[in-house]
Amino acid sequence: MLLARLIRWARAVGAVPSLQAVPDGTVVDHLATLNEILAERQGRGVPTWIMTVDIVKAYPSTCRLLLWRRLRQLGLGGAALRLLAAFFENTVRCGTACGSYTDPVERATGVPEGFVLSPFLFAVVFSPVLAELAATGAGVTVNGEWL
């Protein structure tokens, strides 16, 4: 429920660019949508290119201070921001080795892998990078078409 509300809010305030996926469905949902888009474009004979970026260790290295600042810039504050921040207070991580858990290690950075809000929170933090990249006009030319 919290994720659905945050996504509605993010869309209303333009928190993520239109080209950036907002994690509001399953991978299957996103692949089905992509498949429909590709089939429609192929039917019209329109060439289509897709770029994906896999940012290694993106979630564990997300700067929480930057996340809170970005959310405040977008107008999220008060109880909503305090609720999100509470999810990250006194967080610890454990690993497994040889069938045993390691000692807990306190983490002051990152958003947790597997946490339902992490893809959304990372998208909000990363969206200015995509906006800046788009503003530079940087890209590549493929078959005479700029991407």
Coordinates of C-alpha atoms in Angstrom, one line a residue:
M1 CA 0.0 0.0 0.0
L2 CA 2.8 2.4 0.9
L3 CA 4.6 1.7 -2.4
A4 CA 1.4 2.3 -4.4
R5 CA 0.9 5.6 -2.7
L6 CA 4.5 6.6 -3.3
I7 CA 4.3 5.8 -6.9
R8 CA 1.2 7.8 -7.4
W9 CA 2.9 10.7 -5.6
A10 CA 6.1 10.3 -7.7
R11 CA 4.1 10.4 -11.0
A12 CA 2.2 13.5 -9.8
V13 CA 5.3 15.4 -9.0
G14 CA 7.4 14.1 -11.9
A15 CA 9.9 12.4 -9.6
V16 CA 11.2 10.0 -12.3
P17 CA 11.6 10.7 -16.0
S18 CA 9.1 9.0 -18.4
L19 CA 11.9 6.8 -19.9
Q20 CA 12.8 5.4 -16.4
A21 CA 10.9 2.4 -15.3
V22 CA 8.9 2.8 -12.1
P23 CA 8.8 -0.4 -10.2
D24 CA 5.0 -0.7 -9.9
G25 CA 4.6 -4.2 -11.2
T26 CA 6.4 -7.5 -11.5
V27 CA 9.1 -8.3 -13.9
V28 CA 6.5 -10.4 -15.8
D29 CA 4.3 -7.3 -16.1
H30 CA 7.2 -5.2 -17.5
L31 CA 8.2 -7.9 -19.9
A32 CA 4.6 -8.3 -21.2
T33 CA 4.4 -4.6 -21.7
L34 CA 7.7 -4.5 -23.5
N35 CA 6.6 -7.4 -25.7
E36 CA 3.5 -5.6 -26.7
I37 CA 5.4 -2.4 -27.6
L38 CA 7.9 -4.4 -29.6
A39 CA 5.2 -6.3 -31.5
E40 CA 3.3 -3.1 -32.3
R41 CA 6.5 -1.3 -33.5
Q42 CA 7.5 -4.4 -35.6
G43 CA 4.0 -4.4 -37.1
R44 CA 4.5 -0.8 -38.3
G45 CA 8.0 -1.6 -39.5
V46 CA 9.6 0.9 -37.1
P47 CA 13.1 0.0 -36.0
T48 CA 13.5 -0.3 -32.2
W49 CA 16.5 -0.3 -29.9
I50 CA 16.5 -1.0 -26.2
M51 CA 19.2 0.0 -23.7
T52 CA 19.4 -1.4 -20.2
V53 CA 21.9 -0.4 -17.6
D54 CA 22.9 -2.8 -14.8
I55 CA 24.5 -0.8 -12.1
V56 CA 26.5 -3.2 -9.9
K57 CA 25.9 -2.7 -6.2
A58 CA 23.4 0.1 -6.8
Y59 CA 21.2 -0.6 -3.8
P60 CA 23.9 -1.1 -1.2
S61 CA 25.7 2.0 -2.3
T62 CA 22.7 4.3 -2.4
C63 CA 23.5 7.4 -0.3
R64 CA 20.6 7.7 2.2
L65 CA 21.4 11.4 2.9
L66 CA 21.0 12.1 -0.8
L67 CA 17.8 10.0 -0.9
W68 CA 16.2 12.1 2.0
R69 CA 17.4 15.4 0.3
R70 CA 15.9 14.3 -3.0
L71 CA 12.6 13.4 -1.5
R72 CA 12.4 16.7 0.4
Q73 CA 13.2 18.6 -2.9
L74 CA 10.3 16.8 -4.5
G75 CA 8.0 17.9 -1.7
L76 CA 7.8 14.8 0.5
G77 CA 8.2 15.7 4.1
G78 CA 6.6 15.5 7.5
A79 CA 5.2 12.1 8.7
A80 CA 5.7 10.5 5.3
L81 CA 9.4 11.2 5.2
R82 CA 9.8 10.2 8.9
L83 CA 8.1 6.9 8.2
L84 CA 10.4 6.1 5.3
A85 CA 13.5 7.1 7.4
A86 CA 12.3 4.9 10.2
F87 CA 12.7 1.9 8.0
F88 CA 16.4 2.6 7.8
E89 CA 17.2 3.3 11.5
N90 CA 19.5 0.9 13.3
T91 CA 19.7 -1.4 10.2
V92 CA 22.1 -4.3 10.3
R93 CA 23.1 -6.9 7.7
C94 CA 24.2 -10.5 8.1
G95 CA 25.7 -12.8 5.6
T96 CA 26.0 -16.6 5.5
A97 CA 29.1 -18.6 5.3
C98 CA 29.4 -22.4 5.6
G99 CA 25.8 -22.6 6.7
S100 CA 26.2 -20.1 9.5
Y101 CA 25.3 -16.4 9.8
T102 CA 28.0 -13.8 10.2
D103 CA 27.9 -11.3 13.0
P104 CA 25.6 -8.4 12.3
V105 CA 27.2 -5.3 10.8
E106 CA 25.5 -1.9 11.1
R107 CA 24.8 -0.3 7.7
A108 CA 24.5 3.5 7.4
T109 CA 24.3 3.5 3.6
G110 CA 22.2 1.7 1.0
V111 CA 18.7 0.5 0.6
P112 CA 18.3 -3.2 1.3
E113 CA 18.1 -5.9 -1.4
G114 CA 14.7 -7.5 -1.4
F115 CA 13.0 -4.6 0.3
V116 CA 9.8 -3.8 -1.6
L117 CA 10.5 0.0 -1.5
S118 CA 14.2 -0.3 -2.7
P119 CA 13.6 -0.2 -6.4
F120 CA 11.4 2.8 -6.1
L121 CA 13.8 4.7 -3.7
F122 CA 16.7 4.0 -6.0
A123 CA 14.7 5.2 -9.0
V124 CA 14.0 8.5 -7.2
V125 CA 17.7 9.0 -6.4
F126 CA 19.0 8.0 -9.8
S127 CA 16.5 10.0 -11.9
P128 CA 18.5 13.3 -11.8
V129 CA 21.4 11.4 -13.3
L130 CA 19.2 10.3 -16.2
A131 CA 17.8 13.8 -16.6
E132 CA 21.3 15.3 -16.7
L133 CA 22.4 12.8 -19.3
A134 CA 19.3 13.5 -21.5
A135 CA 20.0 17.3 -21.2
T136 CA 23.6 16.9 -22.5
G137 CA 22.3 15.5 -25.8
A138 CA 24.7 12.6 -25.4
G139 CA 23.8 9.4 -27.2
V140 CA 24.8 7.2 -30.0
T141 CA 23.8 6.9 -33.7
V142 CA 22.5 3.6 -34.8
N143 CA 21.6 3.1 -38.5
G144 CA 21.5 6.9 -38.9
E145 CA 19.1 7.4 -36.0
W146 CA 20.2 9.2 -32.8
L147 CA 19.4 7.4 -29.5

